[in-house]
Short mmCIF file of C-alpha atoms in Angstrom, two decimals:
data_model
loop_
_atom_site.label_atom_id
_atom_site.label_comp_id
_atom_site.label_asym_id
_atom_site.label_seq_id
_atom_site.Cartn_x
_atom_site.Cartn_y
_atom_site.Cartn_z
CA UNK A 24 55.85 -137.42 -121.76
CA UNK A 25 54.35 -134.26 -122.83
CA UNK A 26 53.45 -131.80 -120.12
CA UNK A 27 49.74 -131.76 -120.89
CA UNK A 28 49.69 -135.41 -120.19
CA UNK A 29 51.10 -135.09 -116.75
CA UNK A 30 49.00 -132.16 -115.35
CA UNK A 31 45.67 -134.22 -114.30
CA UNK A 32 47.84 -136.70 -112.50
CA UNK A 33 49.66 -133.54 -110.61
CA UNK A 34 46.50 -131.96 -110.00
CA UNK A 35 45.33 -135.16 -108.31
CA UNK A 36 48.52 -135.37 -106.40
CA UNK A 37 48.19 -131.70 -105.10
CA UNK A 38 44.39 -132.45 -104.11
CA UNK A 39 45.35 -135.65 -102.27
CA UNK A 40 48.03 -133.64 -100.56
CA UNK A 41 45.60 -130.85 -99.55
CA UNK A 42 43.00 -133.38 -98.19
CA UNK A 43 45.80 -134.64 -95.95
CA UNK A 44 46.62 -131.40 -94.71
CA UNK A 45 42.64 -130.51 -94.52
CA UNK A 46 42.18 -133.68 -92.58
CA UNK A 47 44.66 -132.55 -89.81
CA UNK A 48 43.76 -128.86 -90.18
CA UNK A 49 40.14 -129.76 -89.37
CA UNK A 50 41.00 -132.01 -86.34
CA UNK A 51 43.07 -129.05 -84.97
CA UNK A 52 45.64 -131.77 -83.75
CA UNK A 53 49.40 -131.26 -85.18
CA UNK A 54 52.73 -131.06 -83.68
CA UNK A 55 54.65 -128.03 -84.38
CA UNK A 56 58.52 -127.47 -84.51
CA UNK A 57 61.16 -124.50 -85.22
CA UNK A 58 63.36 -125.43 -88.05
CA UNK A 59 66.99 -124.34 -88.18
CA UNK A 60 65.98 -121.17 -90.49
CA UNK A 61 63.78 -120.18 -87.45
CA UNK A 62 60.12 -120.88 -89.29
CA UNK A 63 57.75 -123.32 -88.32
CA UNK A 64 56.96 -126.77 -89.69
CA UNK A 65 53.99 -129.00 -88.62
CA UNK A 66 53.01 -132.52 -88.85
CA UNK A 67 50.85 -131.52 -91.75
CA UNK A 68 53.77 -130.37 -93.56
CA UNK A 69 55.69 -133.51 -93.33
CA UNK A 70 52.34 -135.88 -94.06
CA UNK A 71 51.99 -133.77 -97.19
CA UNK A 72 55.54 -133.89 -97.90
CA UNK A 73 55.52 -137.83 -97.90
CA UNK A 74 52.59 -137.99 -99.82
CA UNK A 75 53.75 -135.96 -102.65
CA UNK A 76 57.37 -137.27 -102.66
CA UNK A 77 55.67 -140.92 -103.15
CA UNK A 78 53.25 -139.95 -105.55
CA UNK A 79 55.56 -138.03 -107.76
CA UNK A 80 58.42 -140.75 -107.54
CA UNK A 81 55.52 -143.27 -108.75
CA UNK A 82 54.44 -140.78 -111.47
CA UNK A 83 57.85 -139.97 -112.92
CA UNK A 84 60.50 -142.37 -111.32
CA UNK A 85 63.39 -140.67 -113.34
CA UNK A 86 62.81 -137.13 -112.26
CA UNK A 87 64.09 -135.96 -109.00
CA UNK A 88 62.16 -134.23 -106.32
CA UNK A 89 63.08 -131.01 -104.39
CA UNK A 90 60.84 -130.42 -101.55
CA UNK A 91 60.93 -127.44 -98.96
CA UNK A 92 60.84 -130.22 -96.36
CA UNK A 93 63.85 -132.04 -97.75
CA UNK A 94 66.10 -129.29 -99.30
CA UNK A 95 69.52 -129.98 -98.00
CA UNK A 96 70.71 -131.60 -101.49
CA UNK A 97 73.90 -129.76 -102.30
CA UNK A 98 74.22 -127.68 -105.79
CA UNK A 99 76.79 -129.91 -106.89
CA UNK A 100 74.10 -132.74 -107.12
CA UNK A 101 71.27 -130.29 -107.97
CA UNK A 102 72.96 -128.79 -110.92
CA UNK A 103 72.99 -132.00 -112.80
CA UNK A 104 69.49 -132.10 -113.06
CA UNK A 105 67.95 -130.95 -116.57
CA UNK A 106 64.59 -131.29 -115.10
CA UNK A 107 63.17 -131.72 -111.39
CA UNK A 108 59.87 -131.36 -109.26
CA UNK A 109 60.05 -128.28 -106.82
CA UNK A 110 57.39 -128.58 -104.21
CA UNK A 111 56.19 -126.81 -101.24
CA UNK A 112 54.00 -129.26 -99.71
CA UNK A 113 52.20 -126.88 -97.52
CA UNK A 114 52.54 -123.13 -98.50
CA UNK A 115 51.21 -120.93 -95.74
CA UNK A 116 52.38 -122.94 -92.64
CA UNK A 117 52.04 -119.91 -90.27
CA UNK A 118 48.32 -119.45 -91.55
CA UNK A 119 47.69 -123.20 -91.12
CA UNK A 120 48.67 -122.68 -87.48
CA UNK A 121 46.92 -119.12 -86.98
CA UNK A 122 43.76 -120.97 -88.41
CA UNK A 123 43.15 -118.42 -91.34
CA UNK A 124 42.82 -121.23 -93.97
CA UNK A 125 45.25 -119.41 -96.42
CA UNK A 126 47.38 -122.36 -97.37
CA UNK A 127 47.98 -124.33 -100.57
CA UNK A 128 49.89 -127.32 -102.03
CA UNK A 129 52.22 -126.16 -104.67
CA UNK A 130 54.11 -128.24 -107.32
CA UNK A 131 56.04 -126.97 -110.09
CA UNK A 132 58.19 -128.93 -112.73
CA UNK A 133 61.39 -126.94 -113.56
CA UNK A 134 63.42 -127.60 -116.77
CA UNK A 135 66.62 -126.19 -117.60
CA UNK A 136 66.49 -123.64 -114.61
CA UNK A 137 62.84 -122.49 -115.60
CA UNK A 138 59.45 -123.36 -114.26
CA UNK A 139 57.47 -125.13 -117.47
CA UNK A 140 54.60 -126.46 -115.00
CA UNK A 141 52.93 -125.26 -112.06
CA UNK A 142 49.98 -126.33 -110.13
CA UNK A 143 48.62 -124.86 -106.82
CA UNK A 144 45.67 -126.23 -104.83
CA UNK A 145 43.84 -124.27 -102.09
CA UNK A 146 42.25 -127.06 -99.72
CA UNK A 147 39.88 -124.65 -98.08
CA UNK A 148 38.46 -123.19 -101.16
CA UNK A 149 38.71 -126.39 -103.32
CA UNK A 150 40.26 -124.15 -106.30
CA UNK A 151 43.07 -125.22 -108.52
CA UNK A 152 45.33 -123.01 -110.60
CA UNK A 153 47.64 -124.59 -113.19
CA UNK A 154 49.38 -123.74 -116.15
CA UNK A 155 52.42 -125.25 -118.45
CA UNK A 156 54.48 -123.88 -120.94
CA UNK A 157 52.75 -122.32 -123.92
CA UNK A 158 49.34 -123.65 -123.05
CA UNK A 159 47.88 -120.68 -121.12
CA UNK A 160 46.87 -120.50 -117.35
CA UNK A 161 43.67 -122.37 -115.99
CA UNK A 162 41.67 -122.13 -112.85
CA UNK A 163 39.39 -124.96 -111.76
CA UNK A 164 36.55 -123.59 -109.63
CA UNK A 165 35.16 -125.45 -106.47
CA UNK A 166 32.12 -126.10 -108.86
CA UNK A 167 34.52 -128.14 -111.10
CA UNK A 168 34.36 -125.68 -113.91
CA UNK A 169 37.88 -125.12 -115.97
CA UNK A 170 38.18 -121.20 -116.81
CA UNK A 171 40.95 -119.55 -118.59
CA UNK A 172 42.79 -116.86 -116.47
CA UNK A 173 44.93 -113.62 -117.52
CA UNK A 174 46.27 -110.80 -115.62
CA UNK A 175 44.43 -107.53 -115.58
CA UNK A 176 45.94 -104.85 -118.38
CA UNK A 177 45.36 -101.24 -117.73
CA UNK A 178 44.25 -98.93 -120.48
CA UNK A 179 46.10 -95.70 -120.29
CA UNK A 180 47.87 -94.02 -117.21
CA UNK A 181 46.54 -95.54 -113.85
CA UNK A 182 46.29 -93.66 -110.59
CA UNK A 183 45.34 -96.87 -108.43
CA UNK A 184 47.08 -100.20 -108.10
CA UNK A 185 45.71 -103.30 -106.16
CA UNK A 186 48.43 -105.01 -104.40
CA UNK A 187 48.22 -108.23 -102.49
CA UNK A 188 50.12 -108.36 -99.36
CA UNK A 189 51.04 -110.74 -96.63
CA UNK A 190 48.80 -110.83 -93.41
CA UNK A 191 51.79 -111.10 -91.27
CA UNK A 192 53.91 -108.05 -92.72
CA UNK A 193 54.26 -104.77 -91.49
CA UNK A 194 52.24 -102.80 -94.23
CA UNK A 195 54.56 -99.92 -93.77
CA UNK A 196 57.34 -102.05 -94.89
CA UNK A 197 55.28 -102.35 -98.26
CA UNK A 198 54.15 -98.77 -98.65
CA UNK A 199 57.36 -97.32 -98.06
CA UNK A 200 58.43 -99.27 -101.27
CA UNK A 201 56.06 -97.84 -103.49
CA UNK A 202 55.42 -94.43 -105.07
CA UNK A 203 53.29 -92.47 -102.81
CA UNK A 204 52.02 -90.43 -105.92
CA UNK A 205 49.63 -93.37 -106.63
CA UNK A 206 46.76 -94.84 -104.59
CA UNK A 207 47.06 -98.50 -103.29
CA UNK A 208 44.25 -100.86 -102.59
CA UNK A 209 45.93 -103.30 -100.20
CA UNK A 210 44.57 -107.00 -100.21
CA UNK A 211 45.95 -109.21 -97.30
CA UNK A 212 46.14 -112.98 -97.80
CA UNK A 213 48.32 -116.03 -96.28
CA UNK A 214 50.18 -118.37 -98.98
CA UNK A 215 52.64 -116.54 -101.13
CA UNK A 216 51.65 -118.93 -104.01
CA UNK A 217 47.80 -117.59 -103.35
CA UNK A 218 48.60 -114.13 -103.56
CA UNK A 219 50.47 -114.59 -106.99
CA UNK A 220 47.72 -116.62 -108.30
CA UNK A 221 45.40 -113.28 -107.47
CA UNK A 222 47.67 -111.45 -109.88
CA UNK A 223 47.29 -114.33 -112.56
CA UNK A 224 43.81 -114.01 -112.51
CA UNK A 225 43.47 -110.40 -112.71
CA UNK A 226 42.16 -109.85 -109.25
CA UNK A 227 45.06 -107.63 -108.00
CA UNK A 228 47.84 -105.75 -110.11
CA UNK A 229 50.79 -107.08 -108.12
CA UNK A 230 52.19 -108.99 -105.26
CA UNK A 231 55.14 -107.41 -103.44
CA UNK A 232 57.04 -109.71 -101.14
CA UNK A 233 59.75 -108.27 -98.89
CA UNK A 234 61.35 -111.15 -96.68
CA UNK A 235 62.58 -114.58 -97.17
CA UNK A 236 60.88 -117.15 -99.43
CA UNK A 237 62.26 -120.09 -101.10
CA UNK A 238 62.42 -121.13 -104.68
CA UNK A 239 59.53 -123.62 -104.08
CA UNK A 240 57.41 -120.56 -103.06
CA UNK A 241 57.65 -119.06 -106.52
CA UNK A 242 58.43 -121.69 -109.37
CA UNK A 243 54.75 -123.08 -109.82
CA UNK A 244 53.21 -119.73 -109.70
CA UNK A 245 56.02 -118.35 -111.88
CA UNK A 246 54.61 -120.56 -114.77
CA UNK A 247 51.02 -119.77 -113.97
CA UNK A 248 51.77 -116.05 -113.90
CA UNK A 249 53.62 -116.03 -116.93
CA UNK A 250 51.25 -117.90 -118.93
CA UNK A 251 48.51 -115.57 -117.66
CA UNK A 252 50.57 -112.62 -119.20
CA UNK A 253 52.77 -111.31 -115.99
CA UNK A 254 56.08 -111.80 -114.61
CA UNK A 255 57.74 -112.46 -111.31
CA UNK A 256 60.89 -110.29 -110.93
CA UNK A 257 63.18 -109.49 -108.29
CA UNK A 258 62.99 -105.90 -106.78
CA UNK A 259 65.45 -104.87 -109.24
CA UNK A 260 63.01 -105.98 -111.95
CA UNK A 261 65.34 -109.03 -113.27
CA UNK A 262 64.37 -112.72 -113.39
CA UNK A 263 64.31 -115.09 -110.50
CA UNK A 264 66.89 -117.76 -110.81
CA UNK A 265 66.31 -121.62 -110.19
CA UNK A 266 68.98 -124.37 -108.97
CA UNK A 267 71.63 -121.91 -109.80
CA UNK A 268 73.09 -120.98 -106.38
CA UNK A 269 74.02 -122.83 -103.21
CA UNK A 270 71.13 -121.17 -101.47
CA UNK A 271 67.57 -121.75 -102.26
CA UNK A 272 66.39 -118.40 -100.72
CA UNK A 273 64.46 -116.11 -102.90
CA UNK A 274 65.32 -112.23 -103.16
CA UNK A 275 62.57 -109.75 -102.43
CA UNK A 276 60.26 -110.10 -105.39
CA UNK A 277 57.25 -108.63 -107.37
CA UNK A 278 54.41 -110.58 -109.07
CA UNK A 279 53.26 -108.01 -111.73
CA UNK A 280 50.22 -108.41 -113.80
CA UNK A 281 50.68 -105.60 -116.34
CA UNK A 282 54.16 -105.23 -117.40
CA UNK A 283 53.62 -101.83 -119.29
CA UNK A 284 53.28 -100.02 -116.15
CA UNK A 285 55.98 -98.05 -115.10
CA UNK A 286 57.46 -100.48 -112.53
CA UNK A 287 60.84 -98.91 -112.17
CA UNK A 288 58.97 -95.64 -110.73
CA UNK A 289 56.36 -97.46 -108.83
CA UNK A 290 59.05 -99.30 -106.78
CA UNK A 291 60.86 -96.20 -106.01
CA UNK A 292 64.61 -96.10 -107.12
CA UNK A 293 65.98 -94.80 -103.80
CA UNK A 294 64.08 -97.64 -101.77
CA UNK A 295 65.69 -100.11 -104.33
CA UNK A 296 69.28 -98.72 -103.70
CA UNK A 297 68.63 -98.88 -99.93
CA UNK A 298 67.60 -102.41 -100.36
CA UNK A 299 70.78 -103.37 -102.14
CA UNK A 300 73.05 -101.82 -99.95
#
């Protein structure tokens, strides 16, 4: 089946998942647990996981599903997959718990270790971001209008860069990794996926993520960002990998909109060397 034929169904699945999450969020009644990796999971995460797993299995019975909430499948089995769904049913669990509204459902299709389709749905705003290989990146507004999106390109040298950052991260940890010769407009947001989507639509120049994330946090947005004209790279400025390691944890990464900017200088070399040590 062509990717373009799958996208409407995947968007509908993401919206259904988002509605499940939103219903629980608005009631304010949910259970919370701490997983073995010391991150929280709620009954909303698990309900969304169940729905997305069921719907994707109905849509494409022959394509396996790897979800954050069922990520114990060993590499020996996963590496046999030529294509698979990679899902974070509720990206931004801490924001869900805190009541900020910055959370999303994200669904990616990965082929031969590279994301070829991505859908991100933000239940609070009703915004959908989506893309598929060689078909561009798109945003569906709350009013239902579908518009093409692209990253912001700088004309000539720049002295100021807009950076999306986590609400929960020490700002100094971010600014210490950036060239002090430039000015930075820091834009805080919750969900990792939504921050990368800000880059994809040109609202910010980059999103610098320091700290643990999973491959499910970046796969969908990598497709969206790449189709919009940007990249997602680790902080050594090399591509992220998918389904090639025993661990599913990402390294620190940066989502960047304008690849022509001197990122090797913006991410100061001394700090990159410290990170590798």
